[in-house]
Amino acid sequence: DGMWNFTDTIPFIINNWVTGPNNYIKIYTTQTARHNGKWNNSAYRLESQGADGGIYYAVIGINANYLKIDGLQIQLDICCGNTSQGITVSNSVSTTNSEIIISNNIIRTLSASLGDYNYGIRMMSGHAVKVFNNIVYGFNKNTDFGIAIFGNNDNNMNLYAYNNTVVNSYNGIFNNAFLPIVYFKNNIVQGATLAYYSSNWGNGTGY
């Protein structure tokens, strides 16, 4: 709570928690510790190379079925080879009983040239994954992605990306899976080589 005079540098993977529709894990900032829509060194910020999730490095790795992340500033300091992420929803999240909400965050990297296949937000699984009102920038190497779906190919997955802003990222908002239903709406992508791509659009998608 309140102003932050230092940077949090400890990444984490969320494992082995029993969650449900009525008992979410919520990771958030209070209003007095929250950014005001742009990066703020006086607000809470988590800057890290990422924790080892086995097949990825992530500043925050999600292996729980019901979880909310709201209002954080996350900087991915790429250093450890390939496949690093700001936030990742792992492929162990249930495709039939889960809800993941990622909202109101700023996710950036200042070191995209140091590795390949880096992501601001990566969704690998989940029955309902909702990503909205996030700002993602700096993932500008040709193997990088602002917001992306790479992982389980399951028609029980419903993935939503609404009201996000992705700037200066080589691939803006990207879906590489054929079976999940994907809804993109009211997002802004600027400074991308490939702004939007999906193997499968949901009804009502309008980017």
PDB file of C-alpha atoms in Angstrom:
ATOM      1  CA  ASP A   1       0.000   0.000   0.000  1.00  0.00           C
ATOM      2  CA  GLY A   2       1.157   3.598  -0.564  1.00  0.00           C
ATOM      3  CA  MET A   3       4.166   4.824  -2.538  1.00  0.00           C
ATOM      4  CA  TRP A   4       6.964   2.352  -3.350  1.00  0.00           C
ATOM      5  CA  ASN A   5      10.555   3.557  -3.068  1.00  0.00           C
ATOM      6  CA  PHE A   6      12.019   0.228  -4.154  1.00  0.00           C
ATOM      7  CA  THR A   7      11.466  -2.413  -6.824  1.00  0.00           C
ATOM      8  CA  ASP A   8      10.141  -5.896  -6.094  1.00  0.00           C
ATOM      9  CA  THR A   9      12.445  -8.378  -7.870  1.00  0.00           C
ATOM     10  CA  ILE A  10      11.071 -11.752  -6.749  1.00  0.00           C
ATOM     11  CA  PRO A  11       9.168 -13.669  -9.455  1.00  0.00           C
ATOM     12  CA  PHE A  12       6.821 -16.487  -8.581  1.00  0.00           C
ATOM     13  CA  ILE A  13       5.021 -19.522  -9.960  1.00  0.00           C
ATOM     14  CA  ILE A  14       1.608 -20.156  -8.384  1.00  0.00           C
ATOM     15  CA  ASN A  15       1.453 -23.912  -7.722  1.00  0.00           C
ATOM     16  CA  ASN A  16      -0.484 -26.366  -5.569  1.00  0.00           C
ATOM     17  CA  TRP A  17      -3.318 -24.098  -4.478  1.00  0.00           C
ATOM     18  CA  VAL A  18      -6.879 -25.406  -4.223  1.00  0.00           C
ATOM     19  CA  THR A  19      -9.120 -22.802  -5.823  1.00  0.00           C
ATOM     20  CA  GLY A  20     -12.717 -22.651  -7.029  1.00  0.00           C
ATOM     21  CA  PRO A  21     -15.418 -20.288  -8.315  1.00  0.00           C
ATOM     22  CA  ASN A  22     -15.896 -18.938  -4.785  1.00  0.00           C
ATOM     23  CA  ASN A  23     -12.261 -18.927  -3.645  1.00  0.00           C
ATOM     24  CA  TYR A  24     -10.020 -17.167  -6.121  1.00  0.00           C
ATOM     25  CA  ILE A  25      -6.432 -16.169  -5.621  1.00  0.00           C
ATOM     26  CA  LYS A  26      -6.245 -12.413  -6.169  1.00  0.00           C
ATOM     27  CA  ILE A  27      -2.940 -10.601  -6.754  1.00  0.00           C
ATOM     28  CA  TYR A  28      -3.463  -6.854  -6.898  1.00  0.00           C
ATOM     29  CA  THR A  29      -2.374  -3.395  -5.854  1.00  0.00           C
ATOM     30  CA  THR A  30      -4.382  -0.947  -3.786  1.00  0.00           C
ATOM     31  CA  GLN A  31      -5.290   2.382  -5.376  1.00  0.00           C
ATOM     32  CA  THR A  32      -2.509   4.214  -3.536  1.00  0.00           C
ATOM     33  CA  ALA A  33       0.138   1.751  -4.807  1.00  0.00           C
ATOM     34  CA  ARG A  34      -1.205   1.506  -8.355  1.00  0.00           C
ATOM     35  CA  HIS A  35       0.083   3.078 -11.560  1.00  0.00           C
ATOM     36  CA  ASN A  36      -2.030   5.767 -13.210  1.00  0.00           C
ATOM     37  CA  GLY A  37      -1.984   4.309 -16.724  1.00  0.00           C
ATOM     38  CA  LYS A  38       1.708   4.738 -17.505  1.00  0.00           C
ATOM     39  CA  TRP A  39       4.861   3.322 -15.945  1.00  0.00           C
ATOM     40  CA  ASN A  40       5.430   4.932 -12.567  1.00  0.00           C
ATOM     41  CA  ASN A  41       8.552   4.327 -10.470  1.00  0.00           C
ATOM     42  CA  SER A  42       6.711   5.525  -7.383  1.00  0.00           C
ATOM     43  CA  ALA A  43       4.066   2.789  -7.724  1.00  0.00           C
ATOM     44  CA  TYR A  44       4.371  -0.935  -7.113  1.00  0.00           C
ATOM     45  CA  ARG A  45       6.530  -2.647  -9.765  1.00  0.00           C
ATOM     46  CA  LEU A  46       7.875  -6.151 -10.203  1.00  0.00           C
ATOM     47  CA  GLU A  47      11.021  -6.385 -12.330  1.00  0.00           C
ATOM     48  CA  SER A  48      12.615  -9.780 -12.849  1.00  0.00           C
ATOM     49  CA  GLN A  49      14.273 -12.249 -15.195  1.00  0.00           C
ATOM     50  CA  GLY A  50      11.491 -14.661 -14.283  1.00  0.00           C
ATOM     51  CA  ALA A  51      11.136 -17.853 -12.308  1.00  0.00           C
ATOM     52  CA  ASP A  52      11.781 -21.242 -13.899  1.00  0.00           C
ATOM     53  CA  GLY A  53       8.442 -22.871 -14.611  1.00  0.00           C
ATOM     54  CA  GLY A  54       9.973 -25.956 -16.198  1.00  0.00           C
ATOM     55  CA  ILE A  55       9.264 -25.139 -19.843  1.00  0.00           C
ATOM     56  CA  TYR A  56       9.352 -21.361 -19.527  1.00  0.00           C
ATOM     57  CA  TYR A  57      10.609 -18.442 -17.488  1.00  0.00           C
ATOM     58  CA  ALA A  58       7.926 -16.088 -16.196  1.00  0.00           C
ATOM     59  CA  VAL A  59       7.749 -13.140 -13.860  1.00  0.00           C
ATOM     60  CA  ILE A  60       4.356 -14.544 -12.817  1.00  0.00           C
ATOM     61  CA  GLY A  61       3.446 -18.120 -13.761  1.00  0.00           C
ATOM     62  CA  ILE A  62      -0.133 -19.301 -13.207  1.00  0.00           C
ATOM     63  CA  ASN A  63      -0.758 -22.959 -12.396  1.00  0.00           C
ATOM     64  CA  ALA A  64      -4.019 -22.357 -10.481  1.00  0.00           C
ATOM     65  CA  ASN A  65      -7.524 -22.673 -11.908  1.00  0.00           C
ATOM     66  CA  TYR A  66      -9.173 -19.570 -10.416  1.00  0.00           C
ATOM     67  CA  LEU A  67      -7.013 -16.485 -10.195  1.00  0.00           C
ATOM     68  CA  LYS A  68      -7.073 -12.716 -10.760  1.00  0.00           C
ATOM     69  CA  ILE A  69      -4.107 -10.396 -11.401  1.00  0.00           C
ATOM     70  CA  ASP A  70      -5.034  -6.733 -11.320  1.00  0.00           C
ATOM     71  CA  GLY A  71      -3.180  -3.414 -11.461  1.00  0.00           C
ATOM     72  CA  LEU A  72       0.483  -4.502 -11.450  1.00  0.00           C
ATOM     73  CA  GLN A  73       3.538  -3.109 -13.236  1.00  0.00           C
ATOM     74  CA  ILE A  74       5.680  -5.960 -14.551  1.00  0.00           C
ATOM     75  CA  GLN A  75       9.025  -5.666 -16.310  1.00  0.00           C
ATOM     76  CA  LEU A  76      10.530  -8.765 -17.914  1.00  0.00           C
ATOM     77  CA  ASP A  77      14.332  -8.566 -17.833  1.00  0.00           C
ATOM     78  CA  ILE A  78      15.220 -11.120 -20.491  1.00  0.00           C
ATOM     79  CA  CYS A  79      18.417 -12.999 -19.824  1.00  0.00           C
ATOM     80  CA  CYS A  80      17.916 -16.725 -19.627  1.00  0.00           C
ATOM     81  CA  GLY A  81      17.642 -17.948 -23.217  1.00  0.00           C
ATOM     82  CA  ASN A  82      14.385 -18.634 -24.985  1.00  0.00           C
ATOM     83  CA  THR A  83      10.742 -18.444 -23.931  1.00  0.00           C
ATOM     84  CA  SER A  84      10.405 -15.780 -21.267  1.00  0.00           C
ATOM     85  CA  GLN A  85       7.105 -14.229 -20.282  1.00  0.00           C
ATOM     86  CA  GLY A  86       5.721 -11.411 -18.197  1.00  0.00           C
ATOM     87  CA  ILE A  87       2.598 -13.373 -17.233  1.00  0.00           C
ATOM     88  CA  THR A  88       1.887 -16.904 -18.406  1.00  0.00           C
ATOM     89  CA  VAL A  89      -1.175 -19.102 -17.941  1.00  0.00           C
ATOM     90  CA  SER A  90       0.442 -22.541 -17.952  1.00  0.00           C
ATOM     91  CA  ASN A  91      -0.774 -25.590 -19.849  1.00  0.00           C
ATOM     92  CA  SER A  92      -1.662 -27.284 -16.548  1.00  0.00           C
ATOM     93  CA  VAL A  93      -4.659 -24.978 -15.981  1.00  0.00           C
ATOM     94  CA  SER A  94      -7.947 -26.838 -16.496  1.00  0.00           C
ATOM     95  CA  THR A  95      -9.724 -26.413 -19.834  1.00  0.00           C
ATOM     96  CA  THR A  96     -13.104 -27.307 -18.275  1.00  0.00           C
ATOM     97  CA  ASN A  97     -13.183 -25.710 -14.797  1.00  0.00           C
ATOM     98  CA  SER A  98     -11.189 -22.499 -14.545  1.00  0.00           C
ATOM     99  CA  GLU A  99     -11.358 -18.733 -14.841  1.00  0.00           C
ATOM    100  CA  ILE A 100      -8.268 -16.556 -15.093  1.00  0.00           C
ATOM    101  CA  ILE A 101      -8.598 -12.744 -15.155  1.00  0.00           C
ATOM    102  CA  ILE A 102      -5.628 -10.535 -16.068  1.00  0.00           C
ATOM    103  CA  SER A 103      -6.582  -6.859 -15.961  1.00  0.00           C
ATOM    104  CA  ASN A 104      -5.294  -3.282 -15.652  1.00  0.00           C
ATOM    105  CA  ASN A 105      -1.604  -4.224 -15.759  1.00  0.00           C
ATOM    106  CA  ILE A 106       1.393  -2.638 -17.480  1.00  0.00           C
ATOM    107  CA  ILE A 107       3.783  -5.261 -18.849  1.00  0.00           C
ATOM    108  CA  ARG A 108       6.983  -4.299 -20.616  1.00  0.00           C
ATOM    109  CA  THR A 109      10.485  -5.376 -21.544  1.00  0.00           C
ATOM    110  CA  LEU A 110      13.507  -3.187 -22.214  1.00  0.00           C
ATOM    111  CA  SER A 111      15.691  -6.106 -23.293  1.00  0.00           C
ATOM    112  CA  ALA A 112      13.898  -7.877 -26.149  1.00  0.00           C
ATOM    113  CA  SER A 113      17.094  -8.277 -28.186  1.00  0.00           C
ATOM    114  CA  LEU A 114      18.576 -10.701 -25.628  1.00  0.00           C
ATOM    115  CA  GLY A 115      16.400 -13.758 -26.281  1.00  0.00           C
ATOM    116  CA  ASP A 116      13.869 -15.416 -28.579  1.00  0.00           C
ATOM    117  CA  TYR A 117      10.185 -16.214 -28.142  1.00  0.00           C
ATOM    118  CA  ASN A 118       9.335 -13.713 -25.452  1.00  0.00           C
ATOM    119  CA  TYR A 119       5.787 -12.766 -24.476  1.00  0.00           C
ATOM    120  CA  GLY A 120       4.091 -10.015 -22.549  1.00  0.00           C
ATOM    121  CA  ILE A 121       1.101 -12.250 -21.755  1.00  0.00           C
ATOM    122  CA  ARG A 122       0.961 -15.881 -22.862  1.00  0.00           C
ATOM    123  CA  MET A 123      -2.142 -18.043 -22.555  1.00  0.00           C
ATOM    124  CA  MET A 124      -1.442 -21.764 -22.820  1.00  0.00           C
ATOM    125  CA  SER A 125      -4.645 -23.188 -21.317  1.00  0.00           C
ATOM    126  CA  GLY A 126      -7.826 -22.375 -19.384  1.00  0.00           C
ATOM    127  CA  HIS A 127     -11.581 -22.713 -19.777  1.00  0.00           C
ATOM    128  CA  ALA A 128     -12.180 -18.943 -19.556  1.00  0.00           C
ATOM    129  CA  VAL A 129      -9.163 -16.643 -19.716  1.00  0.00           C
ATOM    130  CA  LYS A 130     -10.062 -12.938 -19.732  1.00  0.00           C
ATOM    131  CA  VAL A 131      -7.379 -10.383 -20.543  1.00  0.00           C
ATOM    132  CA  PHE A 132      -8.525  -6.758 -20.528  1.00  0.00           C
ATOM    133  CA  ASN A 133      -7.376  -3.168 -20.003  1.00  0.00           C
ATOM    134  CA  ASN A 134      -3.681  -4.094 -20.100  1.00  0.00           C
ATOM    135  CA  ILE A 135      -0.813  -2.121 -21.644  1.00  0.00           C
ATOM    136  CA  VAL A 136       1.974  -4.224 -23.168  1.00  0.00           C
ATOM    137  CA  TYR A 137       5.054  -2.889 -24.931  1.00  0.00           C
ATOM    138  CA  GLY A 138       8.650  -3.496 -25.983  1.00  0.00           C
ATOM    139  CA  PHE A 139       8.426  -7.077 -27.288  1.00  0.00           C
ATOM    140  CA  ASN A 140       9.839  -6.063 -30.639  1.00  0.00           C
ATOM    141  CA  LYS A 141      12.123  -8.885 -31.765  1.00  0.00           C
ATOM    142  CA  ASN A 142      10.743 -10.894 -34.707  1.00  0.00           C
ATOM    143  CA  THR A 143      10.070 -13.898 -32.441  1.00  0.00           C
ATOM    144  CA  ASP A 144       8.281 -11.843 -29.774  1.00  0.00           C
ATOM    145  CA  PHE A 145       4.598 -11.384 -28.954  1.00  0.00           C
ATOM    146  CA  GLY A 146       2.617  -8.806 -27.005  1.00  0.00           C
ATOM    147  CA  ILE A 147      -0.375 -11.021 -26.146  1.00  0.00           C
ATOM    148  CA  ALA A 148      -0.408 -14.580 -27.480  1.00  0.00           C
ATOM    149  CA  ILE A 149      -2.152 -17.942 -27.315  1.00  0.00           C
ATOM    150  CA  PHE A 150       0.264 -20.846 -27.645  1.00  0.00           C
ATOM    151  CA  GLY A 151      -0.380 -24.117 -25.855  1.00  0.00           C
ATOM    152  CA  ASN A 152      -3.263 -26.553 -25.477  1.00  0.00           C
ATOM    153  CA  ASN A 153      -5.440 -27.059 -28.544  1.00  0.00           C
ATOM    154  CA  ASP A 154      -8.793 -27.742 -26.868  1.00  0.00           C
ATOM    155  CA  ASN A 155     -12.264 -26.653 -27.954  1.00  0.00           C
ATOM    156  CA  ASN A 156     -13.283 -26.167 -24.303  1.00  0.00           C
ATOM    157  CA  MET A 157     -10.990 -23.139 -24.118  1.00  0.00           C
ATOM    158  CA  ASN A 158     -12.557 -19.680 -24.375  1.00  0.00           C
ATOM    159  CA  LEU A 159     -10.042 -16.847 -24.536  1.00  0.00           C
ATOM    160  CA  TYR A 160     -10.968 -13.160 -24.388  1.00  0.00           C
ATOM    161  CA  ALA A 161      -8.797 -10.104 -25.088  1.00  0.00           C
ATOM    162  CA  TYR A 162     -10.690  -6.825 -24.696  1.00  0.00           C
ATOM    163  CA  ASN A 163      -9.583  -3.179 -24.442  1.00  0.00           C
ATOM    164  CA  ASN A 164      -5.847  -3.907 -24.417  1.00  0.00           C
ATOM    165  CA  THR A 165      -3.109  -1.678 -25.857  1.00  0.00           C
ATOM    166  CA  VAL A 166      -0.041  -3.318 -27.398  1.00  0.00           C
ATOM    167  CA  VAL A 167       2.760  -1.035 -28.633  1.00  0.00           C
ATOM    168  CA  ASN A 168       6.138  -1.655 -30.253  1.00  0.00           C
ATOM    169  CA  SER A 169       5.801  -5.439 -30.287  1.00  0.00           C
ATOM    170  CA  TYR A 170       6.626  -7.455 -33.408  1.00  0.00           C
ATOM    171  CA  ASN A 171       3.478  -9.607 -33.117  1.00  0.00           C
ATOM    172  CA  GLY A 172       0.667  -7.702 -31.453  1.00  0.00           C
ATOM    173  CA  ILE A 173      -2.196 -10.069 -30.498  1.00  0.00           C
ATOM    174  CA  PHE A 174      -1.708 -13.592 -31.807  1.00  0.00           C
ATOM    175  CA  ASN A 175      -3.500 -16.960 -31.635  1.00  0.00           C
ATOM    176  CA  ASN A 176      -1.708 -20.067 -32.927  1.00  0.00           C
ATOM    177  CA  ALA A 177      -4.282 -22.666 -31.772  1.00  0.00           C
ATOM    178  CA  PHE A 178      -7.107 -23.950 -33.982  1.00  0.00           C
ATOM    179  CA  LEU A 179      -9.673 -25.326 -31.526  1.00  0.00           C
ATOM    180  CA  PRO A 180      -9.997 -22.672 -28.782  1.00  0.00           C
ATOM    181  CA  ILE A 181     -12.645 -20.015 -29.330  1.00  0.00           C
ATOM    182  CA  VAL A 182     -10.929 -16.632 -29.290  1.00  0.00           C
ATOM    183  CA  TYR A 183     -12.615 -13.264 -28.874  1.00  0.00           C
ATOM    184  CA  PHE A 184     -10.649 -10.094 -29.633  1.00  0.00           C
ATOM    185  CA  LYS A 185     -12.487  -6.804 -29.263  1.00  0.00           C
ATOM    186  CA  ASN A 186     -11.668  -3.097 -28.962  1.00  0.00           C
ATOM    187  CA  ASN A 187      -7.903  -3.591 -28.715  1.00  0.00           C
ATOM    188  CA  ILE A 188      -5.291  -1.127 -30.005  1.00  0.00           C
ATOM    189  CA  VAL A 189      -2.055  -2.392 -31.585  1.00  0.00           C
ATOM    190  CA  GLN A 190       0.538   0.102 -32.825  1.00  0.00           C
ATOM    191  CA  GLY A 191       4.100  -0.320 -34.067  1.00  0.00           C
ATOM    192  CA  ALA A 192       3.662  -4.041 -34.837  1.00  0.00           C
ATOM    193  CA  THR A 193       4.775  -5.920 -37.940  1.00  0.00           C
ATOM    194  CA  LEU A 194       1.804  -8.298 -37.550  1.00  0.00           C
ATOM    195  CA  ALA A 195      -0.927  -6.597 -35.558  1.00  0.00           C
ATOM    196  CA  TYR A 196      -3.536  -9.379 -35.302  1.00  0.00           C
ATOM    197  CA  TYR A 197      -3.595 -13.050 -36.201  1.00  0.00           C
ATOM    198  CA  SER A 198      -5.853 -15.930 -35.193  1.00  0.00           C
ATOM    199  CA  SER A 199      -6.431 -19.471 -36.410  1.00  0.00           C
ATOM    200  CA  ASN A 200      -9.993 -19.284 -35.088  1.00  0.00           C
ATOM    201  CA  TRP A 201     -12.128 -16.196 -34.458  1.00  0.00           C
ATOM    202  CA  GLY A 202     -15.122 -16.196 -32.107  1.00  0.00           C
ATOM    203  CA  ASN A 203     -18.441 -14.561 -33.040  1.00  0.00           C
ATOM    204  CA  GLY A 204     -18.392 -10.846 -32.312  1.00  0.00           C
ATOM    205  CA  THR A 205     -14.657 -10.448 -32.671  1.00  0.00           C
ATOM    206  CA  GLY A 206     -13.757  -6.955 -33.807  1.00  0.00           C
ATOM    207  CA  TYR A 207     -10.073  -6.790 -32.910  1.00  0.00           C
TER     208      TYR A 207
END
